[in-house]
């Protein structure tokens, strides 16, 4: 039986953010179909999408696919960079093509991008209106990723782009990698710790996408960051305090440059001061607006998802 609210198609719906968003959408009464590299239940492949188009009664399309950039097992080779690029730009383009080829377009097309769009800087405060997208590989990727989702203006589809900061959740991303080192007392700041850390709790990045899908007035670019601007050192203090552990062993910049290559290590060694001006203006209410409440939630040893 078709759901009351219709179907949401989520590219990358099997991932860290996508699976959390799918759970919230299903709880709210939507059907959710994932687009994946593998077939499965409530799942279609990218090839199925290209041949069969959007599913029936598709009210929203979301783009959340992407090869993990900070996979420590993968060297930053031209081949891997191509993978990182294509897994974002081509998947978003495939979703946009499917929307253009359907007779019954969805109400909204929401895609993720990153705050890497903005040039790392200690002085400038970036809002959604700030310029960027051209200073390095990751910025250019964000710009191309965003424009891959462009639709002809005559199509009656709301277009939303969420420029996300580092997503903090227990079952993926940065926290999953650092939970046990911090728990065992080996945590510490990255480099000097003075670089900004644009961040957001998983529940809030999911909340922003849900807000965009379910509210007809939301469109345009939204910064997917928490309202509280912090540095890496602020995060280290908040997370170690929430765990009742010391965190005094710094991770040197040169070690990260060596392990990850400088071009992608910038995600950790440098940062941008990003504020969610439009996100607040469109009425999104944060569950975790400050790093203390987010870390208190994330530091518990036994973690049960509350969404
Ligand atoms: N997590 C963060 O802190 C953060 C911050 C800013 C932006 N983002 C962006 O948000 C998106 C989702 O993040 P996430 O943390 O949820 O990612 P994730 O869990 O690492 O991956 C999301 C999904 O992308 C698909 N995927 C992986 N490699 C692929 C490839 N080579 N080609 C096609 N699809 C591929 C996978 O789906 P299948 O295996 O089912 O194909 C995977 O489940 C990513 O594009 C990421 O760059 C994330």
CSV table of C-alpha atoms in Angstrom, one decimal, residues 10-170:
chain,number,residue,atom,x,y,z
A,10,UNK,CA,17.4,9.0,-1.4
A,11,UNK,CA,20.7,8.6,-3.4
A,12,UNK,CA,23.2,7.2,-0.8
A,13,UNK,CA,20.3,6.3,1.6
A,14,UNK,CA,22.4,3.4,2.9
A,15,UNK,CA,25.0,5.7,4.4
A,16,UNK,CA,25.7,7.3,7.8
A,17,UNK,CA,23.4,10.3,7.1
A,18,UNK,CA,21.1,8.6,4.6
A,19,UNK,CA,20.1,5.8,6.8
A,20,UNK,CA,19.3,8.2,9.7
A,21,UNK,CA,17.2,10.4,7.4
A,22,UNK,CA,15.4,7.3,6.0
A,23,UNK,CA,14.5,6.3,9.5
A,24,UNK,CA,13.0,9.7,10.3
A,25,UNK,CA,11.1,9.9,7.0
A,26,UNK,CA,9.6,6.4,7.5
A,27,UNK,CA,8.6,7.2,11.1
A,28,UNK,CA,6.9,10.4,9.7
A,29,UNK,CA,4.9,8.3,7.2
A,30,UNK,CA,6.9,8.5,3.9
A,31,UNK,CA,8.0,5.5,1.9
A,32,UNK,CA,11.7,5.7,1.3
A,33,UNK,CA,13.6,4.1,-1.6
A,34,UNK,CA,17.4,4.2,-1.6
A,35,UNK,CA,19.5,4.5,-4.8
A,36,UNK,CA,22.6,2.3,-4.3
A,37,UNK,CA,25.4,0.5,-6.1
A,38,UNK,CA,23.7,-2.8,-5.0
A,39,UNK,CA,20.1,-3.9,-5.4
A,40,UNK,CA,18.1,-4.7,-2.3
A,41,UNK,CA,14.8,-4.3,-0.5
A,42,UNK,CA,13.4,-0.8,-0.9
A,43,UNK,CA,16.5,-0.2,-2.9
A,44,UNK,CA,17.2,0.4,-6.6
A,45,UNK,CA,20.5,0.7,-8.4
A,46,UNK,CA,21.8,3.7,-10.3
A,47,UNK,CA,21.3,1.6,-13.5
A,48,UNK,CA,17.6,1.0,-12.5
A,49,UNK,CA,17.3,4.8,-12.0
A,50,UNK,CA,18.7,5.5,-15.5
A,51,UNK,CA,16.5,3.0,-17.2
A,52,UNK,CA,13.2,3.2,-15.2
A,53,UNK,CA,13.3,6.7,-13.9
A,54,UNK,CA,11.8,7.9,-10.6
A,55,UNK,CA,9.5,5.6,-8.6
A,56,UNK,CA,5.7,6.3,-8.6
A,57,UNK,CA,4.4,9.0,-6.3
A,58,UNK,CA,7.9,10.4,-5.7
A,59,UNK,CA,7.4,13.6,-3.8
A,60,UNK,CA,11.1,14.3,-2.9
A,61,UNK,CA,14.5,13.4,-4.1
A,62,UNK,CA,17.6,13.6,-1.9
A,63,UNK,CA,21.3,13.3,-2.9
A,64,UNK,CA,23.6,11.9,-0.2
A,65,UNK,CA,25.9,9.5,-2.0
A,66,UNK,CA,29.7,9.9,-1.9
A,67,UNK,CA,32.9,7.9,-1.5
A,68,UNK,CA,34.3,8.5,2.0
A,69,UNK,CA,37.0,11.2,1.4
A,70,UNK,CA,38.8,10.5,4.7
A,71,UNK,CA,39.0,6.8,4.3
A,72,UNK,CA,42.5,6.2,6.0
A,73,UNK,CA,42.9,2.9,4.0
A,74,UNK,CA,42.8,4.8,0.6
A,75,UNK,CA,45.8,6.8,-0.7
A,76,UNK,CA,45.0,10.2,-2.3
A,77,UNK,CA,45.9,9.0,-5.8
A,78,UNK,CA,44.4,10.5,-9.0
A,79,UNK,CA,42.2,7.4,-9.3
A,80,UNK,CA,40.8,7.8,-5.8
A,81,UNK,CA,40.2,11.5,-6.3
A,82,UNK,CA,38.3,10.7,-9.5
A,83,UNK,CA,36.2,8.2,-7.4
A,84,UNK,CA,35.6,10.9,-4.8
A,85,UNK,CA,34.5,13.3,-7.5
A,86,UNK,CA,32.4,11.0,-9.6
A,87,UNK,CA,30.6,9.4,-6.7
A,88,UNK,CA,29.2,12.9,-5.8
A,89,UNK,CA,28.9,14.8,-9.1
A,90,UNK,CA,27.7,11.9,-11.3
A,91,UNK,CA,25.2,10.5,-8.8
A,92,UNK,CA,23.7,14.0,-8.2
A,93,UNK,CA,23.5,14.5,-12.0
A,94,UNK,CA,21.7,11.2,-12.4
A,95,UNK,CA,19.1,12.2,-9.9
A,96,UNK,CA,18.7,15.6,-11.7
A,97,UNK,CA,18.3,13.8,-15.0
A,98,UNK,CA,15.7,11.5,-13.7
A,99,UNK,CA,13.7,14.5,-12.3
A,100,UNK,CA,13.9,16.2,-15.7
A,101,UNK,CA,12.8,13.1,-17.5
A,102,UNK,CA,9.7,12.4,-15.4
A,103,UNK,CA,6.2,13.6,-16.3
A,104,UNK,CA,5.3,14.1,-12.6
A,105,UNK,CA,8.2,15.9,-11.0
A,106,UNK,CA,8.7,15.8,-7.2
A,107,UNK,CA,8.1,18.8,-5.0
A,108,UNK,CA,11.7,19.1,-3.8
A,109,UNK,CA,15.2,18.1,-4.8
A,110,UNK,CA,17.6,18.4,-1.8
A,111,UNK,CA,21.3,17.8,-2.2
A,112,UNK,CA,24.2,17.8,0.2
A,113,UNK,CA,27.5,19.7,-0.3
A,114,UNK,CA,30.2,20.7,2.1
A,115,UNK,CA,31.5,23.8,3.9
A,116,UNK,CA,34.7,23.1,2.0
A,117,UNK,CA,33.1,25.4,-0.5
A,118,UNK,CA,34.3,28.3,1.7
A,119,UNK,CA,38.0,29.1,1.9
A,120,UNK,CA,39.6,28.3,5.3
A,121,UNK,CA,40.2,31.5,7.1
A,122,UNK,CA,40.5,32.7,10.7
A,123,UNK,CA,38.8,36.1,10.1
A,124,UNK,CA,36.0,35.8,7.6
A,125,UNK,CA,32.5,34.7,8.8
A,126,UNK,CA,30.7,32.9,6.0
A,127,UNK,CA,27.0,32.9,5.5
A,128,UNK,CA,25.1,31.2,2.7
A,129,UNK,CA,25.6,34.3,0.6
A,130,UNK,CA,29.4,34.3,0.8
A,131,UNK,CA,31.4,33.4,-2.3
A,132,UNK,CA,33.6,30.4,-2.7
A,133,UNK,CA,34.0,27.2,-4.6
A,134,UNK,CA,37.3,27.9,-6.4
A,135,UNK,CA,40.2,27.9,-4.0
A,136,UNK,CA,41.2,24.2,-4.1
A,137,UNK,CA,40.2,20.7,-5.2
A,138,UNK,CA,37.5,20.2,-2.5
A,139,UNK,CA,36.0,23.7,-3.1
A,140,UNK,CA,35.8,23.0,-6.8
A,141,UNK,CA,34.2,19.6,-6.1
A,142,UNK,CA,31.6,21.3,-3.9
A,143,UNK,CA,30.8,23.9,-6.7
A,144,UNK,CA,30.5,21.2,-9.4
A,145,UNK,CA,28.5,18.9,-7.0
A,146,UNK,CA,26.0,21.7,-6.4
A,147,UNK,CA,25.7,22.6,-10.0
A,148,UNK,CA,25.2,19.0,-11.0
A,149,UNK,CA,21.9,19.2,-9.3
A,150,UNK,CA,20.7,22.3,-11.3
A,151,UNK,CA,17.3,22.0,-12.9
A,152,UNK,CA,15.7,24.0,-15.6
A,153,UNK,CA,14.0,27.1,-14.0
A,154,UNK,CA,10.7,26.3,-15.5
A,155,UNK,CA,10.5,23.0,-13.6
A,156,UNK,CA,8.2,23.4,-10.5
A,157,UNK,CA,10.7,21.7,-8.2
A,158,UNK,CA,12.1,23.4,-5.0
A,159,UNK,CA,15.9,23.2,-5.1
A,160,UNK,CA,17.7,23.0,-1.7
A,161,UNK,CA,21.4,22.7,-1.2
A,162,UNK,CA,22.7,21.9,2.3
A,163,UNK,CA,26.4,22.8,2.8
A,164,UNK,CA,27.3,20.5,5.7
A,165,UNK,CA,29.9,20.8,8.3
A,166,UNK,CA,31.5,17.8,10.0
A,167,UNK,CA,28.6,15.6,11.1
A,168,UNK,CA,28.8,14.3,14.6
A,169,UNK,CA,27.0,11.0,15.3
A,170,UNK,CA,28.0,7.8,17.1
